[in-house]
Structure formats: structure tokens, C-alpha cells
Amino acid sequence: MPSTAPAHISASPSVEGAAGSKTLDNGIRILSALARHPHGLTTTQLAHETALHRTGVYRLLGTLTRRGLVTQRADTRYQLGLTMIELAGAVRPDLRATAQVPLRDLAEAAAATAFLSVLDGDEVVSALVVEPLHADAHVAYRIGTRHPATVGSAGLAILSARAAVTGERAEITEARRRGYSISEGELQRGAWGLAAPVRPRTGEIEASVGVVALGALDEPRTAQLVVSTAAAIGNRLP
Amino acid sequence: MPSTAPAHISASPSVEGAAGSKTLDNGIRILSALARHPHGLTTTQLAHETALHRTGVYRLLGTLTRRGLVTQRADTRYQLGLTMIELAGAVRPDLRATAQVPLRDLAEAAAATAFLSVLDGDEVVSALVVEPLHADAHVAYRIGTRHPATVGSAGLAILSARAAVTGERAEITEARRRGYSISEGELQRGAWGLAAPVRPRTGEIEASVGVVALGALDEPRTAQLVVSTAAAIGNRLP
DNA sequence: CTAAACTGGAGCGATAATCGCACCTGAAGT
DNA sequence: ACTTCAGGTGCGATTATCGCTCCAGTTTAG
């Protein structure tokens, strides 16, 4: 393992680590910037946001637009295009298809917003969110939300099941015993969450299902619903 | 308007039109290839699929992986990553958030799969799909599905409302009178669909809502449900 | 049990693509 | 009328990319 210094480090004092392909990385930075501003951005605004030059942004936007990843509105703003949804539809279709129906049943039974979250590095991303019918007050938990795995019931449920955490919070060992995790106000003020790990028959644990509500729910009852939903999903996975 | 010939046309006999940035385009081609193969692909397979060289694919994958758009499984296969869902979550969040609840109500009332589709060029993409609870047989209509606007009720509803079609099918003018479109077996054998255009208070019509079922539903009743759902969504849009 | 095939990965030079600048046009806003 | 800000193009210098080669582990095949 000759830990040779990378030969391709350019003279640019990049803030982040060096990425393999600069042009592709610039394109992705544009996409990220647009994701942070759903209302849309102009080329000049994007240039500021990404620290690229306006003309470079313009040309990259051309490619992105031709591929449908970006669309130009009637005015002079660009925003993410529908092809993004198309591509995202191919992310773990098996897991999402399997969880769809059980998740909606869970949302109804618990009368709360139900979610499926997946571990991605040291963060979790909500891959599926289902709100119950006739929800009085709904928790704003958008699909695609990303946050640290150590914050919120969704991430804690996965971490505790993996038991691969070095500095274990009391909550984590406790959760491993119970089979579910609870969080209160960690992600959102006043939000109460309860989640359980999804255990596929083969392979590692990487997902969890749970519910969020604006106040604490009946813990034993909710836990039973969430845990059985997680088991139902896990048993249908490879 | 000096229609000068583009100076940057490379000597490559590209099948499709020239794209602005070659490297970025190659990266997007990798994403598209991965979307077509949700099970994942190896670098060599990707090289074949995208007509790029293996080492180039390898380096682009490095960038994509670092950004989370691609993840590498335990084995040697790559697949689309969760950041894709994160980005897709920022695509027209207003429209999707507005339609979420009415759409689920529609699915329940009609006892059929309900969808929200958006026009993208001359194609439509399903942006939201909701299946009813206790569905006996569900229509496999995945989110992110893309198909020609002239095929299926979703696209026809938008086209007829726009009335910008040159070669108008009888179905289209008919639909404009009725306020909704019907299709039978156009997208899927045995699938019956009914959709109505979503008219925002300002701006162009670009979306439609509807239902799909495996057999024909009660047309008057379903049409009333779909049309009123479309109106409810449109009225809540800017 | 060996050989072939394939994967991740690094080095390197030629080439081609990108970058940054200057410049132009048109639409708004003042 | 003047300024501002948008999209858009041309061009040359630079540099990032490409394609090749080579290497070391792992599977897979024979």
C-alpha cells in the first residue's frame, strides 16, 4: 500500500477535498445549489452560489437542461427538472416498493406521519413519507430530507440495531433492548418520533421505519405498530 | 441573429445532438445507465453501456460516489445513491406538497391508484403516485415514469387543455369539451385511466391528475372525483 | 490447482476540452 | 435615455481529461 501523494492535486486551494472529475463535480454543485433553492436561480446567482464563473455555469446548464436534469422557467430562472424524479425513481425500487403499502397502513393505524429512512454514510435520508388521511396537523417531513444519523429516531434505530457506535448514548443500548428508538424535539421543535430498524433476511441493516407526530403518542401501542411494520417489511426483503 | 455554425462540434459522430460539456454529459450518461439497471452495474458493464472507457467511467464514478449520487454496494456493483432522492425532493416541492393530500383522498374515494403527472417537453413524467388502502390488485405505475404525452390519459389531459396540438385526435377535442381524458390500454394492457388538467390560477397548464385501474371504472362518478380534485389542487397553486 | 478474466487503482503524455475574458444583444427598471 | 442585468457567442491559453499501460488482488472457469 504505497500511500503516494495524489499527483492530480491542482493548484487551487479547494475548500473541500479534491474530487476526481472537476467538470462533473461543478455540474453536481449546480444541482446541489438548485436543490437548496427550489424557487430557482439565475445563472449569475448560480455563479455566486457555486463560486464558478457565469459563463461556465451557463454552459454546464446547457448540458443539464438538454438532459432534463434542469429546466428553465418562463422567466430567467433555472430549477431542477423532472428527469431528477425519473432517476430518483430508480433508487432502491425494491425497498421502496416493498415498504409502500405497509407504510401507509402504519400511518393510518398510528394516525401519524410514517416514514422509511435509509442510512447513507453517517447520515440518514428519508426515502418515503406517508401522511395519514384526515391529518389535523401534519409534521412537515419532506421526502429526501437528510440529517445526521445520531439525531432523530430514524437514525438512532439503525445505529442501535447495528450496534457499531463507539460512543454509545444511553438511548442506543436501551433501544437495542426494546427494539425501537424514540426521539423528542431533536429534528424539529415539538416533534416526537418513534422508529424501528428494518431487518432484511440477508444483508446488513440500513433502513428504519417510524412515525412522527407533533406530540407524544401512546408509546406501547405505537411501538407495537411500528415494530410489526418494520418486521413485515424486513420479511419481504431479500 | 447570425446563425453561425457551432464551433465546438467535435469529430465524434455522436448519435444524439451535441451536448455542451462532454465530461458532465458522460457523468449524466452514467446516471442514466444506472437508472436503467436498478440492480447495479460494474465499471466494465457501465463502460459498455455508455460507450466510454473503463478507466474514465471509474474516475467519473469516483466523483459521483463522493457526492452521494452513486453508491457502491458490498460487491463490485454501483447503483444510484440516496442523494438522488434528496435532489428529486426539491423538484417542484410546491406542486407536490399541494397535491399530496388531495391525491390520497382521490385514491381512496375512487378506490384506484391516483397520480399527478407533469409535462416535460413532449413527454409526461409521473411526479406523485398514491395507491388506495386495501387495494386488491394494484396497477404498477411507478413514480418517475416517463412516456410520450400523446399516450395515456395523463398526457392527453394536458394536451387537450393546452389545445396546442396540431394534429388533434378526436379524443383531444372531445376531452376539452368534457374536461377530462380517458385512455384504455395505451400504457399498459388492460389499464384504464382517467385524468383531468390542473389549472393553476396563474401560469400555464403543465400538470394533470388522474386515476388508473385494471378495468374500466364508473365513468361519471370517477370523472367527477378527478375533475374536482384537479380543481382543488389548481386553486391552491399560485 | 492453475489459468483466465475481471475489478479497483495509479502513472503519464498527448490531446482535446474547459476556462475565463471580452464582447454583443435585448429586456427591464430608473 | 441611461443603467443594469439577463442570455448568449468567439477565442486563445491553459489544464483537465482521455486512453493507454501496468500492477495487484479476487473471482470464475477449466
Coordinates of C-alpha atoms (C1' of nucleotides) in Angstrom, one line a residue:
Chain A
M1 CA 0.0 0.0 0.0
P2 CA 2.3 2.8 -1.2
S3 CA 0.5 5.8 0.1
T4 CA 1.7 8.0 -2.7
A5 CA 0.6 11.6 -2.7
P6 CA -2.1 12.2 -5.3
A7 CA -0.5 13.6 -8.4
H8 CA -3.6 15.4 -9.6
I9 CA -3.9 18.0 -6.9
S10 CA -4.3 21.2 -8.7
A11 CA -3.0 24.5 -7.5
S12 CA -6.5 25.6 -6.5
P13 CA -6.8 25.8 -2.7
S14 CA -10.1 24.0 -2.8
V15 CA -12.1 24.1 0.4
E16 CA -13.3 20.6 0.2
G17 CA -11.3 17.5 -0.7
A18 CA -10.3 17.0 -4.2
A19 CA -12.9 15.4 -6.4
G20 CA -12.0 13.1 -9.3
S21 CA -13.5 15.0 -12.2
K22 CA -13.7 18.7 -11.9
T23 CA -16.2 19.4 -14.6
L24 CA -18.6 16.8 -13.4
D25 CA -18.2 18.0 -9.9
N26 CA -19.0 21.5 -11.0
G27 CA -22.2 20.2 -12.6
I28 CA -23.2 18.4 -9.4
R29 CA -22.5 21.6 -7.4
I30 CA -25.0 23.3 -9.7
L31 CA -27.6 20.7 -9.0
S32 CA -27.0 20.9 -5.2
A33 CA -27.3 24.7 -5.3
L34 CA -30.6 24.4 -7.2
A35 CA -31.8 21.9 -4.7
R36 CA -31.1 24.4 -2.0
H37 CA -33.2 27.0 -3.8
P38 CA -36.4 25.3 -5.1
H39 CA -37.7 28.7 -6.3
G40 CA -35.0 28.7 -9.0
L41 CA -31.8 30.7 -9.6
T42 CA -30.4 32.7 -12.5
T43 CA -27.1 31.9 -14.0
T44 CA -25.5 34.8 -12.2
Q45 CA -26.9 33.7 -8.8
L46 CA -25.7 30.2 -9.5
A47 CA -22.3 31.5 -10.3
H48 CA -22.2 33.2 -6.9
E49 CA -23.6 30.2 -5.2
T50 CA -21.1 27.7 -6.7
A51 CA -18.1 30.0 -6.9
L52 CA -17.9 29.3 -10.6
H53 CA -17.8 31.8 -13.5
R54 CA -21.0 32.8 -15.0
T55 CA -20.2 31.6 -18.5
G56 CA -19.1 28.2 -17.2
V57 CA -22.3 27.9 -15.3
Y58 CA -24.2 28.8 -18.4
R59 CA -22.6 26.1 -20.5
L60 CA -23.0 23.4 -17.8
L61 CA -26.6 24.5 -17.5
G62 CA -26.9 23.8 -21.2
T63 CA -25.9 20.2 -20.8
L64 CA -28.0 19.7 -17.7
T65 CA -31.0 21.2 -19.5
R66 CA -30.6 19.1 -22.6
R67 CA -30.6 16.1 -20.3
G68 CA -33.7 17.2 -18.4
L69 CA -32.0 17.5 -15.1
V70 CA -32.6 21.2 -15.1
T71 CA -35.5 23.2 -16.6
Q72 CA -35.6 26.8 -17.5
R73 CA -38.8 28.6 -16.4
A74 CA -40.6 31.2 -18.3
D75 CA -38.6 33.8 -16.6
T76 CA -34.8 33.7 -16.4
R77 CA -34.6 31.2 -13.6
Y78 CA -33.4 27.6 -13.6
Q79 CA -34.7 24.9 -11.4
L80 CA -34.3 21.1 -11.1
G81 CA -36.1 19.2 -13.8
L82 CA -38.3 16.2 -13.9
T83 CA -35.7 13.8 -15.0
M84 CA -34.4 14.1 -11.5
I85 CA -37.6 12.4 -10.3
E86 CA -37.1 9.8 -13.0
L87 CA -33.6 9.0 -11.8
A88 CA -34.6 9.0 -8.2
G89 CA -37.4 6.5 -9.0
A90 CA -34.6 4.0 -9.7
V91 CA -33.0 4.3 -6.3
R92 CA -33.7 1.1 -4.4
P93 CA -37.0 0.4 -6.1
D94 CA -37.3 -2.9 -4.4
L95 CA -37.1 -1.4 -0.9
R96 CA -39.4 1.4 -1.7
A97 CA -42.0 -0.8 -3.4
T98 CA -42.0 -3.2 -0.6
A99 CA -42.4 -0.6 2.1
Q100 CA -45.1 1.5 0.3
V101 CA -48.2 -0.4 1.4
P102 CA -47.2 -1.3 4.9
L103 CA -46.1 2.3 5.5
R104 CA -49.5 3.6 4.6
D105 CA -51.2 1.1 6.8
L106 CA -48.9 2.3 9.6
A107 CA -49.7 5.9 9.0
E108 CA -53.4 5.2 9.3
A109 CA -53.2 2.9 12.3
A110 CA -51.0 5.3 14.2
A111 CA -52.7 8.4 12.9
A112 CA -49.4 10.0 12.3
T113 CA -46.9 10.7 9.6
A114 CA -45.0 7.4 8.7
F115 CA -41.6 7.3 7.1
L116 CA -38.9 5.0 5.7
S117 CA -35.4 6.2 6.2
V118 CA -32.1 4.8 4.8
L119 CA -28.6 5.1 6.2
D120 CA -26.1 6.9 3.9
G121 CA -22.7 7.1 5.4
D122 CA -23.2 8.8 8.8
E123 CA -26.4 10.4 7.7
V124 CA -29.9 9.2 7.1
V125 CA -32.2 10.2 4.2
S126 CA -36.0 9.8 4.3
A127 CA -36.8 7.7 1.3
L128 CA -40.6 7.5 1.7
V129 CA -43.0 9.6 3.7
V130 CA -46.7 8.9 4.1
E131 CA -49.1 11.2 5.9
P132 CA -52.4 9.8 7.3
L133 CA -55.7 10.7 5.8
H134 CA -57.6 13.4 7.7
A135 CA -54.5 14.6 9.4
D136 CA -55.3 17.6 11.6
A137 CA -51.8 18.9 11.9
H138 CA -49.2 17.4 9.8
V139 CA -45.5 17.2 10.5
A140 CA -43.5 18.8 7.7
Y141 CA -41.2 15.9 7.0
R142 CA -40.3 16.0 3.3
I143 CA -39.0 13.1 1.3
G144 CA -35.3 13.3 0.7
T145 CA -34.6 15.0 4.0
R146 CA -31.0 14.4 5.1
H147 CA -29.7 14.7 8.7
P148 CA -27.1 13.1 10.9
A149 CA -27.8 9.5 11.9
T150 CA -27.3 10.4 15.6
V151 CA -30.2 12.8 15.6
G152 CA -33.7 11.6 15.4
S153 CA -35.4 8.3 16.0
A154 CA -34.9 7.1 12.4
G155 CA -31.1 7.2 12.6
L156 CA -30.9 6.0 16.1
A157 CA -33.0 2.9 15.3
I158 CA -30.5 1.9 12.6
L159 CA -27.4 2.7 14.7
S160 CA -28.7 0.8 17.7
A161 CA -29.5 -2.2 15.6
R162 CA -26.1 -2.1 14.1
A163 CA -24.5 -1.6 17.5
A164 CA -21.5 -0.2 15.7
V165 CA -21.4 3.0 17.6
T166 CA -18.4 3.8 19.6
G167 CA -19.6 6.4 21.9
E168 CA -23.0 4.9 22.7
R169 CA -25.7 7.0 24.1
A170 CA -27.7 5.5 26.8
E171 CA -30.7 5.8 24.4
I172 CA -28.9 3.5 22.0
T173 CA -28.3 0.5 24.2
E174 CA -31.7 1.0 25.7
A175 CA -33.2 1.0 22.2
R176 CA -31.4 -2.3 21.3
R177 CA -33.1 -3.9 24.2
R178 CA -36.6 -2.6 23.4
G179 CA -36.3 -2.9 19.6
Y180 CA -37.2 0.7 18.8
S181 CA -35.9 4.2 19.3
I182 CA -37.6 7.4 20.5
S183 CA -36.6 11.0 19.9
E184 CA -38.2 14.2 21.1
G185 CA -37.6 17.5 19.5
E186 CA -34.3 16.5 18.0
L187 CA -35.1 17.3 14.4
Q188 CA -37.9 19.7 14.9
R189 CA -39.3 21.5 17.9
G190 CA -42.1 19.6 19.4
A191 CA -41.8 16.7 17.1
W192 CA -42.0 13.3 18.7
G193 CA -40.6 10.3 16.8
L194 CA -40.5 6.5 17.2
A195 CA -38.7 4.2 14.8
A196 CA -37.7 0.6 14.5
P197 CA -34.9 -1.0 12.3
V198 CA -35.9 -2.9 9.2
R199 CA -34.0 -6.2 9.2
P200 CA -33.7 -7.8 5.8
R201 CA -33.4 -11.6 5.8
T202 CA -29.9 -11.3 4.3
G203 CA -27.5 -8.4 4.3
E204 CA -27.0 -5.5 6.6
I205 CA -29.5 -3.3 8.4
E206 CA -29.6 0.0 6.6
A207 CA -33.2 1.2 7.0
S208 CA -35.8 2.0 9.6
V209 CA -39.4 2.8 9.6
G210 CA -41.2 5.0 12.1
V211 CA -43.7 7.7 12.8
V212 CA -43.5 11.4 13.7
A213 CA -46.2 13.4 15.4
L214 CA -46.4 16.9 17.0
G215 CA -46.9 15.5 20.4
A216 CA -46.0 12.2 22.2
L217 CA -48.2 9.3 21.2
D218 CA -49.3 6.3 23.2
E219 CA -45.8 4.7 23.4
P220 CA -46.7 1.0 23.9
R221 CA -49.3 1.0 21.2
T222 CA -47.3 3.0 18.7
A223 CA -44.2 0.9 19.3
Q224 CA -46.1 -2.3 18.7
L225 CA -47.4 -0.9 15.3
V226 CA -44.0 0.4 14.2
V227 CA -42.1 -2.7 15.2
S228 CA -44.5 -5.0 13.5
T229 CA -44.5 -2.9 10.3
A230 CA -40.7 -3.0 10.3
A231 CA -40.8 -6.8 10.7
A232 CA -43.4 -7.1 7.9
I233 CA -41.2 -5.1 5.5
G234 CA -38.0 -6.8 6.5
N235 CA -39.5 -10.2 5.9
R236 CA -40.4 -9.3 2.4
L237 CA -36.9 -8.1 1.6
P238 CA -34.2 -10.4 0.3
Chain B
M1 CA -29.5 36.6 -35.5
P2 CA -26.3 35.4 -37.2
S3 CA -27.0 31.7 -37.2
T4 CA -23.3 30.8 -37.1
A5 CA -22.4 27.2 -37.1
P6 CA -21.3 25.9 -33.7
A7 CA -17.5 25.9 -33.5
H8 CA -17.3 23.2 -30.8
I9 CA -18.7 20.3 -32.7
S10 CA -16.2 17.5 -32.2
A11 CA -15.3 15.0 -34.7
S12 CA -17.2 12.3 -32.8
P13 CA -20.2 11.1 -34.8
S14 CA -22.5 11.3 -31.8
V15 CA -25.8 9.6 -32.2
E16 CA -27.7 12.3 -30.3
G17 CA -27.3 16.0 -30.6
A18 CA -24.1 17.6 -29.3
A19 CA -24.1 18.5 -25.6
G20 CA -22.3 21.4 -24.2
S21 CA -20.0 19.9 -21.7
K22 CA -18.7 16.5 -22.6
T23 CA -17.4 15.4 -19.2
L24 CA -20.6 16.4 -17.5
D25 CA -22.6 14.7 -20.2
N26 CA -20.6 11.5 -19.7
G27 CA -21.4 11.6 -16.0
I28 CA -25.1 12.0 -16.7
R29 CA -25.0 9.1 -19.1
I30 CA -23.6 7.0 -16.3
L31 CA -26.5 8.1 -14.1
S32 CA -29.0 7.2 -16.8
A33 CA -27.4 3.8 -17.4
L34 CA -27.7 3.1 -13.7
A35 CA -31.3 4.2 -13.7
R36 CA -32.0 1.6 -16.4
H37 CA -30.4 -1.1 -14.3
P38 CA -31.6 -0.7 -10.7
H39 CA -29.8 -3.9 -9.7
G40 CA -26.5 -2.1 -10.2
L41 CA -23.7 -2.3 -12.8
T42 CA -19.9 -2.8 -12.6
T43 CA -17.5 -0.4 -14.1
T44 CA -16.9 -2.6 -17.1
Q45 CA -20.6 -3.0 -17.7
L46 CA -21.1 0.7 -17.4
A47 CA -18.3 1.2 -19.8
H48 CA -20.1 -1.0 -22.3
E49 CA -23.4 0.7 -21.6
T50 CA -22.2 4.2 -22.0
A51 CA -19.6 3.6 -24.7
L52 CA -16.9 5.1 -22.5
H53 CA -13.6 3.7 -21.5
R54 CA -13.4 1.7 -18.3
T55 CA -10.9 4.0 -16.6
G56 CA -12.9 7.1 -17.5
V57 CA -16.0 5.5 -16.0
Y58 CA -14.0 4.6 -13.0
R59 CA -12.9 8.2 -12.4
L60 CA -16.4 9.7 -13.0
L61 CA -17.8 7.1 -10.6
G62 CA -15.4 8.4 -8.0
T63 CA -16.8 11.9 -8.3
L64 CA -20.4 10.7 -8.3
T65 CA -19.8 8.5 -5.3
R66 CA -18.2 11.2 -3.3
R67 CA -21.2 13.4 -4.0
G68 CA -23.6 10.6 -3.0
L69 CA -25.3 10.4 -6.4
V70 CA -23.9 6.8 -6.7
T71 CA -23.2 4.2 -4.0
Q72 CA -21.1 1.2 -4.2
R73 CA -22.6 -2.0 -2.9
A74 CA -20.7 -4.6 -0.9
D75 CA -20.0 -6.4 -4.1
T76 CA -18.4 -4.7 -7.1
R77 CA -21.6 -3.1 -8.4
Y78 CA -22.6 0.6 -8.4
Q79 CA -26.1 1.9 -8.2
L80 CA -27.8 5.2 -7.8
G81 CA -27.4 6.8 -4.3
L82 CA -29.7 8.4 -1.9
T83 CA -28.6 11.9 -2.7
M84 CA -30.7 11.4 -5.9
I85 CA -33.8 11.3 -3.7
E86 CA -32.6 14.3 -1.9
L87 CA -32.3 16.3 -5.1
A88 CA -35.5 15.0 -6.5
G89 CA -37.2 16.2 -3.3
A90 CA -36.5 19.7 -4.4
V91 CA -38.3 19.3 -7.8
R92 CA -41.4 21.4 -7.7
P93 CA -41.9 21.0 -4.0
D94 CA -44.8 23.4 -4.1
L95 CA -46.8 21.4 -6.6
R96 CA -46.1 18.1 -5.0
A97 CA -46.8 19.3 -1.5
T98 CA -50.1 20.8 -2.6
A99 CA -51.2 17.7 -4.4
Q100 CA -50.2 15.2 -1.8
V101 CA -53.3 15.2 0.4
P102 CA -56.0 15.7 -2.3
L103 CA -54.4 12.9 -4.3
R104 CA -54.7 10.5 -1.4
D105 CA -58.2 11.5 -0.9
L106 CA -58.8 10.8 -4.5
A107 CA -57.2 7.4 -4.4
E108 CA -59.5 6.4 -1.5
A109 CA -62.7 7.8 -3.0
A110 CA -62.1 6.3 -6.4
A111 CA -60.6 3.1 -4.9
A112 CA -57.9 3.2 -7.6
T113 CA -54.3 4.4 -8.0
A114 CA -54.1 8.1 -8.2
F115 CA -51.3 10.1 -9.9
L116 CA -50.0 13.6 -10.6
S117 CA -48.2 13.9 -13.9
V118 CA -46.2 16.8 -15.2
L119 CA -45.5 17.7 -18.8
D120 CA -41.8 17.8 -19.7
G121 CA -41.2 18.7 -23.3
D122 CA -43.3 16.3 -25.4
E123 CA -43.4 13.7 -22.6
V124 CA -45.0 13.4 -19.2
V125 CA -43.4 12.2 -16.0
S126 CA -45.4 10.9 -13.1
A127 CA -44.4 13.1 -10.1
L128 CA -46.6 11.5 -7.5
V129 CA -48.4 8.2 -7.3
V130 CA -50.7 7.2 -4.5
E131 CA -52.3 3.8 -4.2
P132 CA -55.5 3.3 -2.2
L133 CA -55.6 1.4 1.1
H134 CA -56.7 -2.2 0.9
A135 CA -56.0 -2.3 -2.9
D136 CA -56.8 -5.8 -4.2
A137 CA -54.9 -5.5 -7.4
H138 CA -52.7 -2.6 -7.8
V139 CA -51.5 -1.1 -11.1
A140 CA -47.8 -0.9 -11.3
Y141 CA -47.4 2.8 -12.0
R142 CA -44.1 3.8 -10.6
I143 CA -43.2 7.4 -9.7
G144 CA -40.8 8.9 -12.2
T145 CA -42.3 7.0 -15.1
R146 CA -41.8 8.9 -18.4
H147 CA -43.8 8.4 -21.6
P148 CA -45.0 10.3 -24.6
A149 CA -47.6 12.9 -23.8
T150 CA -49.8 11.6 -26.6
V151 CA -50.2 8.3 -25.0
G152 CA -52.2 7.8 -21.8
S153 CA -54.8 9.9 -20.1
A154 CA -52.3 11.9 -18.1
G155 CA -50.7 13.4 -21.2
L156 CA -53.9 13.7 -23.2
A157 CA -55.5 15.7 -20.4
I158 CA -52.7 18.3 -20.5
L159 CA -52.5 18.5 -24.3
S160 CA -56.2 18.9 -24.7
A161 CA -56.3 21.7 -22.1
R162 CA -53.5 23.4 -23.9
A163 CA -55.1 22.9 -27.2
A164 CA -51.8 23.5 -28.8
V165 CA -51.8 20.2 -30.7
T166 CA -51.6 20.4 -34.4
G167 CA -52.9 17.0 -35.4
E168 CA -55.6 16.8 -32.9
R169 CA -57.1 13.4 -32.2
A170 CA -60.8 13.2 -31.9
E171 CA -60.2 12.3 -28.3
I172 CA -58.5 15.6 -27.6
T173 CA -61.2 17.9 -28.8
E174 CA -63.7 15.7 -27.1
A175 CA -61.8 15.9 -23.9
R176 CA -61.6 19.6 -24.0
R177 CA -65.4 19.7 -24.0
R178 CA -65.8 17.2 -21.2
G179 CA -62.9 18.5 -19.1
Y180 CA -61.2 15.1 -18.8
S181 CA -59.4 12.5 -20.8
I182 CA -59.8 8.7 -20.9
S183 CA -57.3 6.1 -22.1
E184 CA -57.6 2.4 -22.3
G185 CA -54.7 0.0 -22.6
E186 CA -52.4 2.7 -24.1
L187 CA -49.7 2.5 -21.5
Q188 CA -50.3 -0.9 -20.1
R189 CA -52.5 -3.8 -21.3
G190 CA -55.8 -3.7 -19.5
A191 CA -55.1 -0.4 -17.8
W192 CA -57.9 2.1 -17.8
G193 CA -57.1 5.7 -17.0
L194 CA -59.0 9.0 -16.5
A195 CA -57.2 12.3 -16.0
A196 CA -58.0 16.0 -15.8
P197 CA -55.8 19.0 -16.2
V198 CA -54.6 21.0 -13.2
R199 CA -55.2 24.7 -13.9
P200 CA -53.1 27.0 -11.8
R201 CA -54.6 30.4 -11.1
T202 CA -51.6 32.0 -13.0
G203 CA -49.3 30.4 -15.5
E204 CA -49.6 27.7 -18.0
I205 CA -51.2 24.3 -17.6
E206 CA -48.5 21.7 -17.2
A207 CA -49.9 19.0 -14.9
S208 CA -52.8 16.6 -14.6
V209 CA -54.2 14.4 -12.0
G210 CA -56.0 11.1 -12.6
V211 CA -56.6 7.5 -11.7
V212 CA -55.6 4.2 -13.2
A213 CA -57.3 0.9 -12.6
L214 CA -57.1 -2.6 -14.1
G215 CA -60.6 -2.3 -15.5
A216 CA -63.0 0.5 -16.5
L217 CA -64.5 2.3 -13.5
D218 CA -67.8 4.1 -13.3
E219 CA -67.0 6.9 -15.7
P220 CA -69.4 9.7 -14.5
R221 CA -68.6 9.2 -10.9
T222 CA -64.8 8.9 -11.4
A223 CA -64.8 11.8 -13.7
Q224 CA -66.5 14.0 -11.1
L225 CA -64.0 12.9 -8.5
V226 CA -60.9 13.5 -10.7
V227 CA -62.1 16.8 -12.0
S228 CA -62.9 18.2 -8.6
T229 CA -59.6 17.0 -7.3
A230 CA -57.8 18.7 -10.2
A231 CA -59.8 21.9 -9.4
A232 CA -58.9 21.7 -5.7
I233 CA -55.2 21.4 -6.5
G234 CA -55.2 24.1 -9.1
N235 CA -57.0 26.6 -6.8
R236 CA -54.3 26.1 -4.2
L237 CA -51.5 26.8 -6.7
P238 CA -50.2 30.3 -7.5
Chain C
dC1 C1' -5.0 -26.3 -8.9
dT2 C1' -3.9 -23.5 -12.4
dA3 C1' -5.2 -20.1 -15.8
dA4 C1' -8.1 -16.8 -17.4
dA5 C1' -11.0 -12.9 -16.6
dC6 C1' -12.3 -9.1 -14.1
dT7 C1' -12.0 -5.4 -10.6
dG8 C1' -10.0 -1.5 -8.3
dG9 C1' -6.3 1.6 -8.8
dA10 C1' -2.1 4.6 -10.2
dG11 C1' 1.1 6.9 -13.7
dC12 C1' 1.7 9.6 -17.8
dG13 C1' 1.9 12.0 -22.1
dA14 C1' -0.8 13.9 -26.0
dT15 C1' -4.8 16.0 -27.0
dA16 C1' -8.9 17.9 -26.7
dA17 C1' -12.0 20.1 -23.8
dT18 C1' -12.6 23.6 -20.5
dC19 C1' -12.0 28.1 -18.6
dG20 C1' -12.0 32.9 -18.3
dC21 C1' -12.2 37.0 -20.6
dA22 C1' -14.1 40.3 -23.8
dC23 C1' -17.9 41.5 -26.2
dC24 C1' -22.7 41.7 -28.0
dT25 C1' -27.8 41.9 -27.7
dG26 C1' -32.2 42.6 -25.7
dA27 C1' -35.3 43.5 -21.9
dA28 C1' -36.4 45.9 -17.7
dG29 C1' -36.1 49.3 -14.5
dT30 C1' -34.8 54.3 -13.2
Chain D
dA1 C1' -32.0 58.0 -22.4
dC2 C1' -29.2 55.6 -19.4
dT3 C1' -28.0 51.9 -16.5
dT4 C1' -28.4 47.3 -15.1
dC5 C1' -28.8 42.6 -15.6
dA6 C1' -30.2 38.7 -18.2
dG7 C1' -28.7 35.2 -22.1
dG8 C1' -25.5 34.1 -25.4
dT9 C1' -21.0 33.7 -28.6
dG10 C1' -16.0 33.7 -30.0
dC11 C1' -11.4 32.8 -29.0
dG12 C1' -6.9 31.8 -27.1
dA13 C1' -4.2 29.8 -23.2
dT14 C1' -4.4 26.5 -20.0
dT15 C1' -5.4 22.4 -17.9
dA16 C1' -8.2 18.8 -17.1
dT17 C1' -9.4 14.8 -19.5
dC18 C1' -8.7 10.8 -22.1
dG19 C1' -6.9 6.5 -23.3
dC20 C1' -3.3 3.6 -22.7
dT21 C1' -0.3 0.8 -19.9
dC22 C1' 0.8 -1.6 -16.0
dC23 C1' 0.0 -3.7 -11.3
dA24 C1' -2.2 -6.4 -7.6
dG25 C1' -5.9 -8.8 -5.7
dT26 C1' -10.3 -11.8 -6.3
dT27 C1' -13.4 -14.4 -8.6
dT28 C1' -14.6 -17.6 -12.1
dA29 C1' -13.7 -21.0 -15.2
dG30 C1' -11.4 -25.1 -16.8

